[in-house]
Backbone as CSV, one residue per row, in Angstrom:
resi,resn,N_x,N_y,N_z,CA_x,CA_y,CA_z,C_x,C_y,C_z
1,PRO,-15.416,-24.166,37.780,-16.434,-23.464,37.004,-16.688,-24.195,35.693
2,PRO,-17.948,-24.168,35.220,-18.257,-24.840,33.957,-17.586,-24.133,32.786
3,VAL,-17.175,-24.928,31.835,-16.508,-24.397,30.648,-17.493,-24.453,29.487
4,ASP,-17.657,-23.321,28.795,-18.543,-23.291,27.628,-17.876,-24.014,26.479
5,LYS,-18.561,-25.028,25.957,-18.045,-25.739,24.793,-18.566,-25.051,23.546
6,PRO,-17.719,-24.920,22.520,-18.222,-24.311,21.285,-19.315,-25.194,20.696
7,ARG,-20.388,-24.564,20.252,-21.468,-25.352,19.683,-21.083,-25.801,18.296
8,PRO,-21.415,-27.058,17.956,-21.057,-27.539,16.614,-21.829,-26.765,15.549
9,VAL,-21.173,-26.535,14.457,-21.781,-25.801,13.351,-22.058,-26.791,12.228
10,ALA,-23.312,-26.860,11.812,-23.653,-27.747,10.702,-23.082,-27.167,9.421
11,PRO,-22.510,-28.003,8.572,-21.988,-27.475,7.307,-23.128,-26.943,6.446
12,ALA,-22.793,-25.983,5.603,-23.811,-25.405,4.716,-24.458,-26.479,3.850
13,SER,-23.706,-27.544,3.552,-24.258,-28.617,2.722,-25.422,-29.324,3.402
14,ALA,-25.525,-29.212,4.737,-26.641,-29.814,5.454,-27.903,-28.965,5.316
15,VAL,-27.752,-27.719,4.901,-28.874,-26.791,4.795,-29.288,-26.571,3.337
16,ALA,-28.319,-26.505,2.448,-28.589,-26.229,1.034,-27.747,-27.165,0.176
17,GLU,-28.408,-27.948,-0.659,-27.681,-28.899,-1.496,-26.976,-28.212,-2.657
18,GLU,-27.671,-27.316,-3.337,-27.088,-26.656,-4.504,-26.069,-25.616,-4.060
19,TYR,-25.056,-25.415,-4.886,-24.037,-24.441,-4.549,-23.568,-23.717,-5.801
20,PHE,-22.931,-22.585,-5.569,-22.380,-21.765,-6.640,-20.915,-21.509,-6.320
21,VAL,-20.030,-21.846,-7.251,-18.599,-21.600,-7.070,-18.260,-20.269,-7.743
22,MET,-17.625,-19.382,-6.996,-17.233,-18.092,-7.552,-16.273,-18.307,-8.720
23,PRO,-16.542,-17.676,-9.860,-15.616,-17.818,-10.993,-14.281,-17.145,-10.690
24,SER,-13.255,-17.531,-11.438,-11.931,-16.934,-11.202,-11.983,-15.428,-11.450
25,VAL,-11.049,-14.727,-10.865,-11.049,-13.268,-10.899,-10.673,-12.716,-12.276
26,ARG,-9.918,-13.494,-13.054,-9.419,-13.070,-14.374,-8.802,-11.684,-14.298
27,SER,-9.312,-10.736,-15.062,-8.705,-9.395,-15.097,-9.399,-8.412,-14.157
28,LYS,-10.325,-8.900,-13.332,-11.039,-8.023,-12.414,-10.067,-7.441,-11.390
29,VAL,-10.172,-6.154,-11.167,-9.291,-5.445,-10.243,-10.023,-5.273,-8.915
30,PRO,-9.349,-5.533,-7.779,-10.018,-5.337,-6.491,-10.367,-3.866,-6.279
31,PRO,-11.415,-3.591,-5.499,-11.860,-2.211,-5.290,-11.005,-1.426,-4.297
32,CYS,-10.008,-2.077,-3.708,-9.154,-1.426,-2.719,-7.799,-2.132,-2.714
33,SER,-6.853,-1.580,-1.988,-5.572,-2.260,-1.815,-5.789,-3.449,-0.897
34,LEU,-5.326,-4.611,-1.326,-5.498,-5.818,-0.526,-4.296,-6.013,0.389
35,PRO,-4.528,-6.570,1.589,-3.387,-6.868,2.465,-2.472,-7.893,1.795
36,VAL,-1.197,-7.902,2.146,-0.250,-8.828,1.529,-0.606,-10.280,1.812
37,TRP,-1.315,-10.546,2.887,-1.688,-11.912,3.234,-2.907,-12.414,2.469
38,CYS,-3.571,-11.569,1.715,-4.769,-11.963,0.955,-4.323,-12.712,-0.300
39,VAL,-4.414,-14.040,-0.257,-3.929,-14.888,-1.349,-4.882,-16.062,-1.559
40,ILE,-4.730,-16.723,-2.699,-5.461,-17.964,-2.941,-4.702,-19.047,-2.177
41,PRO,-5.354,-19.686,-1.209,-4.620,-20.675,-0.426,-4.333,-21.944,-1.217
42,ASN,-3.194,-22.548,-0.924,-2.853,-23.855,-1.465,-3.767,-24.859,-0.764
43,PRO,-4.438,-25.751,-1.491,-5.357,-26.703,-0.834,-4.719,-27.476,0.322
44,ASP,-3.424,-27.754,0.253,-2.747,-28.487,1.330,-2.575,-27.651,2.599
45,ASP,-2.661,-26.325,2.487,-2.468,-25.442,3.635,-3.765,-25.048,4.331
46,ILE,-4.909,-25.362,3.720,-6.201,-24.937,4.274,-6.474,-25.682,5.575
47,VAL,-6.700,-24.908,6.634,-6.943,-25.463,7.962,-8.333,-26.092,8.026
48,ILE,-9.336,-25.379,7.530,-10.705,-25.875,7.503,-11.384,-25.305,6.268
49,GLY,-12.040,-26.166,5.511,-12.769,-25.706,4.326,-14.003,-24.926,4.749
50,VAL,-14.254,-23.808,4.095,-15.409,-22.981,4.455,-16.239,-22.656,3.212
51,GLU,-17.483,-22.344,3.468,-18.387,-21.870,2.425,-19.323,-20.852,3.063
52,LEU,-19.828,-19.971,2.227,-20.806,-18.993,2.700,-22.196,-19.570,2.488
53,LEU,-23.067,-19.301,3.430,-24.464,-19.692,3.301,-25.285,-18.416,3.320
54,ARG,-26.021,-18.197,2.250,-26.853,-16.996,2.127,-28.290,-17.385,2.451
55,ARG,-28.832,-16.747,3.492,-30.221,-17.011,3.895,-31.034,-15.728,3.762
56,THR,-32.172,-15.824,3.119,-33.066,-14.666,3.070,-33.892,-14.665,4.346
57,THR,-34.222,-13.492,4.843,-35.027,-13.370,6.043,-36.416,-13.927,5.765
58,GLY,-36.890,-14.744,6.678,-38.195,-15.373,6.491,-38.147,-16.529,5.503
59,ASN,-36.929,-16.904,5.090,-36.733,-18.000,4.126,-37.619,-17.859,2.895
60,LYS,-37.695,-16.627,2.357,-38.482,-16.377,1.148,-37.930,-17.159,-0.029
61,LEU,-36.604,-17.340,-0.038,-35.933,-18.149,-1.066,-35.147,-19.228,-0.345
62,PRO,-34.901,-20.347,-1.001,-34.094,-21.376,-0.329,-32.675,-20.871,-0.076
63,PRO,-32.034,-21.335,1.013,-30.651,-20.926,1.282,-29.749,-21.308,0.115
64,ARG,-28.669,-20.555,-0.049,-27.752,-20.815,-1.159,-26.322,-20.884,-0.650
65,ARG,-25.608,-21.917,-1.075,-24.206,-22.085,-0.711,-23.333,-21.386,-1.741
66,LEU,-22.348,-20.646,-1.262,-21.416,-19.937,-2.131,-20.004,-20.377,-1.767
67,LEU,-19.273,-20.896,-2.739,-17.922,-21.386,-2.502,-16.902,-20.402,-3.071
68,PHE,-15.805,-20.199,-2.372,-14.757,-19.282,-2.825,-14.079,-19.764,-4.101
69,GLY,-13.986,-21.067,-4.293,-13.269,-21.585,-5.455,-11.825,-21.127,-5.407
70,LYS,-11.280,-20.754,-6.548,-9.884,-20.282,-6.607,-9.847,-18.765,-6.532
71,ARG,-10.372,-18.251,-5.432,-10.426,-16.803,-5.227,-9.776,-16.434,-3.911
72,ALA,-9.057,-15.318,-3.900,-8.485,-14.765,-2.678,-9.457,-13.763,-2.058
73,TRP,-10.306,-13.142,-2.893,-11.235,-12.124,-2.414,-12.538,-12.162,-3.209
74,ILE,-13.604,-11.687,-2.551,-14.930,-11.618,-3.176,-15.520,-10.257,-2.822
75,LEU,-15.943,-9.521,-3.835,-16.577,-8.220,-3.630,-18.073,-8.419,-3.388
76,ILE,-18.579,-7.783,-2.344,-19.985,-7.893,-1.960,-20.608,-6.508,-2.071
77,GLY,-21.733,-6.413,-2.783,-22.385,-5.116,-2.940,-23.693,-5.216,-3.685
78,ARG,-24.354,-4.088,-3.839,-25.651,-4.034,-4.522,-25.424,-3.958,-6.024
79,ARG,-26.154,-4.762,-6.744,-26.047,-4.748,-8.204,-27.022,-3.722,-8.782
80,ILE,-26.534,-3.009,-9.777,-27.402,-2.105,-10.528,-27.103,-2.307,-12.004
81,ASP,-27.922,-1.723,-12.838,-27.752,-1.847,-14.287,-26.337,-1.407,-14.673
82,GLN,-25.627,-2.266,-15.393,-24.242,-1.976,-15.777,-24.115,-0.679,-16.581
83,LYS,-25.146,-0.301,-17.314,-25.086,0.946,-18.085,-25.018,2.161,-17.163
84,LEU,-25.582,2.015,-15.961,-25.596,3.124,-15.002,-24.436,3.053,-14.021
85,ALA,-23.756,1.914,-13.994,-22.751,1.648,-12.962,-21.379,2.175,-13.322
86,GLU,-20.668,2.571,-12.284,-19.250,2.895,-12.400,-18.529,1.969,-11.437
87,GLY,-17.357,1.557,-11.801,-16.591,0.685,-10.920,-16.911,-0.778,-11.149
88,PRO,-16.295,-1.643,-10.351,-16.444,-3.084,-10.557,-17.829,-3.608,-10.187
89,GLU,-18.226,-4.656,-10.868,-19.482,-5.355,-10.585,-19.256,-6.254,-9.367
90,PRO,-20.157,-6.240,-8.376,-19.987,-7.119,-7.217,-20.044,-8.595,-7.617
91,ASP,-19.290,-9.430,-6.899,-19.351,-10.876,-7.117,-20.601,-11.454,-6.479
92,ILE,-20.981,-10.911,-5.333,-22.216,-11.302,-4.648,-23.097,-10.071,-4.589
93,GLY,-24.242,-10.125,-5.255,-25.178,-9.008,-5.261,-26.098,-9.060,-4.057
94,LEU,-26.191,-7.957,-3.343,-27.058,-7.872,-2.166,-28.442,-7.400,-2.586
95,SER,-29.466,-7.912,-1.902,-30.833,-7.598,-2.315,-31.397,-6.334,-1.676
96,THR,-30.780,-5.840,-0.619,-31.320,-4.646,0.020,-30.917,-3.374,-0.726
97,PRO,-31.850,-2.456,-0.918,-31.500,-1.182,-1.554,-30.634,-0.302,-0.647
98,ARG,-30.511,-0.646,0.623,-29.681,0.123,1.560,-28.196,-0.190,1.419
99,ALA,-27.867,-1.264,0.703,-26.465,-1.650,0.527,-25.793,-0.741,-0.495
100,SER,-24.502,-0.571,-0.331,-23.716,0.192,-1.301,-23.321,-0.716,-2.454
101,ARG,-23.024,-0.126,-3.570,-22.593,-0.907,-4.727,-21.275,-1.632,-4.432
102,ILE,-20.365,-0.961,-3.784,-19.110,-1.565,-3.340,-19.158,-1.520,-1.815
103,HIS,-19.752,-2.540,-1.206,-20.100,-2.512,0.212,-19.003,-3.101,1.106
104,ALA,-18.571,-4.319,0.782,-17.589,-5.018,1.630,-16.803,-6.007,0.781
105,ILE,-15.743,-6.526,1.365,-14.934,-7.521,0.672,-14.618,-8.648,1.661
106,ALA,-14.780,-9.877,1.196,-14.380,-11.055,1.976,-13.044,-11.515,1.407
107,MET,-12.075,-11.784,2.285,-10.728,-12.147,1.845,-10.274,-13.411,2.560
108,ARG,-9.382,-14.165,1.887,-8.799,-15.352,2.507,-7.292,-15.186,2.649
109,ASN,-6.752,-15.858,3.666,-5.308,-15.877,3.814,-4.778,-17.235,3.358
110,TRP,-3.475,-17.457,3.506,-2.836,-18.676,3.017,-3.366,-19.939,3.687
111,LYS,-4.004,-19.813,4.874,-4.550,-20.969,5.566,-6.027,-21.182,5.247
112,GLY,-6.599,-20.326,4.391,-8.009,-20.442,4.038,-8.934,-19.746,5.016
113,GLU,-8.375,-19.061,6.019,-9.203,-18.329,6.973,-9.815,-17.118,6.267
114,VAL,-11.035,-16.768,6.673,-11.780,-15.702,6.001,-11.808,-14.454,6.883
115,PHE,-11.638,-13.308,6.230,-11.697,-12.004,6.880,-12.704,-11.158,6.127
116,LEU,-13.380,-10.266,6.844,-14.379,-9.391,6.244,-13.960,-7.951,6.479
117,MET,-14.107,-7.109,5.454,-13.750,-5.698,5.580,-14.831,-4.843,4.948
118,ASP,-15.357,-3.909,5.726,-16.314,-2.924,5.224,-15.533,-1.915,4.384
119,LEU,-16.088,-1.534,3.241,-15.382,-0.618,2.343,-15.890,0.821,2.460
120,GLY,-16.385,1.177,3.641,-16.859,2.543,3.869,-18.330,2.720,3.544
121,ALA,-19.097,1.646,3.567,-20.530,1.713,3.255,-21.261,2.537,4.323
122,PRO,-22.088,3.499,3.908,-22.775,4.358,4.879,-23.667,3.601,5.861
123,ASN,-24.287,2.497,5.425,-25.188,1.752,6.305,-24.517,0.583,7.008
124,GLY,-23.231,0.439,6.833,-22.441,-0.478,7.633,-22.481,-1.951,7.272
125,THR,-21.481,-2.647,7.818,-21.348,-4.093,7.734,-21.263,-4.589,9.163
126,PHE,-22.011,-5.656,9.469,-22.083,-6.168,10.830,-21.645,-7.624,10.853
127,LEU,-20.722,-7.940,11.744,-20.242,-9.300,11.921,-20.606,-9.708,13.338
128,ASN,-21.447,-10.741,13.440,-21.953,-11.182,14.751,-22.563,-10.013,15.525
129,ASN,-23.354,-9.216,14.826,-24.094,-8.067,15.375,-23.218,-6.903,15.838
130,LYS,-21.939,-6.907,15.491,-21.063,-5.783,15.823,-20.668,-5.089,14.525
131,GLN,-20.841,-3.765,14.487,-20.507,-3.015,13.280,-18.998,-2.962,13.090
132,LEU,-18.571,-3.261,11.869,-17.150,-3.204,11.542,-16.724,-1.765,11.286
133,ARG,-15.491,-1.469,11.649,-14.937,-0.163,11.308,-14.527,-0.205,9.842
134,PRO,-14.724,0.876,9.113,-14.365,0.883,7.690,-12.888,0.567,7.470
135,ARG,-12.648,-0.222,6.436,-11.302,-0.563,5.950,-10.428,-1.267,6.995
136,GLU,-11.066,-2.006,7.898,-10.332,-2.793,8.892,-10.766,-4.257,8.754
137,ALA,-9.853,-5.111,8.336,-10.167,-6.531,8.140,-10.341,-7.218,9.495
138,VAL,-11.444,-7.969,9.631,-11.764,-8.676,10.865,-11.985,-10.141,10.528
139,ARG,-11.445,-11.039,11.336,-11.581,-12.475,11.111,-13.047,-12.881,11.210
140,TRP,-13.499,-13.654,10.240,-14.864,-14.184,10.202,-14.745,-15.665,10.526
141,HIS,-15.102,-16.024,11.747,-14.973,-17.405,12.209,-16.140,-18.258,11.726
142,VAL,-15.893,-19.545,11.586,-16.943,-20.492,11.202,-18.066,-20.403,12.227
143,GLY,-19.298,-20.306,11.735,-20.471,-20.152,12.592,-20.889,-18.705,12.762
144,GLY,-20.038,-17.759,12.330,-20.346,-16.335,12.451,-21.309,-15.875,11.371
145,THR,-22.047,-14.805,11.662,-23.001,-14.258,10.697,-22.623,-12.834,10.315
146,ALA,-22.892,-12.505,9.073,-22.620,-11.152,8.572,-23.899,-10.576,7.978
147,ILE,-24.094,-9.290,8.232,-25.235,-8.549,7.692,-24.671,-7.326,6.992
148,PHE,-25.180,-7.063,5.813,-24.712,-5.933,5.021,-25.847,-4.918,4.910
149,ALA,-25.779,-3.851,5.698,-26.702,-2.716,5.695,-28.052,-2.998,6.344
150,ASP,-28.638,-4.170,6.144,-30.022,-4.373,6.557,-30.287,-5.847,6.867
151,ALA,-30.593,-6.146,8.122,-30.860,-7.530,8.534,-32.246,-7.999,8.099
152,LYS,-33.057,-7.098,7.558,-34.427,-7.471,7.190,-34.505,-8.239,5.876
153,THR,-33.417,-8.301,5.114,-33.485,-8.967,3.817,-32.715,-10.276,3.754
154,GLU,-31.464,-10.276,4.249,-30.663,-11.502,4.161,-29.531,-11.490,5.175
155,VAL,-29.071,-12.704,5.489,-27.971,-12.918,6.433,-27.024,-13.917,5.792
156,PHE,-25.738,-13.699,5.980,-24.713,-14.615,5.461,-24.041,-15.306,6.645
157,GLU,-23.858,-16.607,6.528,-23.179,-17.393,7.563,-21.938,-18.017,6.962
158,LEU,-20.899,-18.142,7.765,-19.687,-18.822,7.308,-19.696,-20.226,7.884
């Protein structure tokens, strides 16, 4: 029987030249309890370097590369005026009004592998078109896509 070969994934650098490195976490507190394996990986232990590619639907804006930098976790959610906001400011602001302010968290383990966890957002988080269960970390493989609440505005690729 024929064996399906994994399709090669072009690096985000082939799609978007400019990139943004997430600043260090400093005194920012995570919005939930993190698993014990959620750590900043040692560069020598990273199995494969990854970056997020943010694409707007219809390519209204050019794609944008987002690098984890020295981060173990990144909070993803809708940004609102800080005067009106309670809780932590998202590291990646989502453009859809259907997204929650504290929507999901992307985490890395000691090998640099990325996991995605929905934080109980009413409109859901989808990884490769499958809705994630709240507060359950799921491996985000290279080439996978994530949608936060609404596929009509933007898609994230690893």
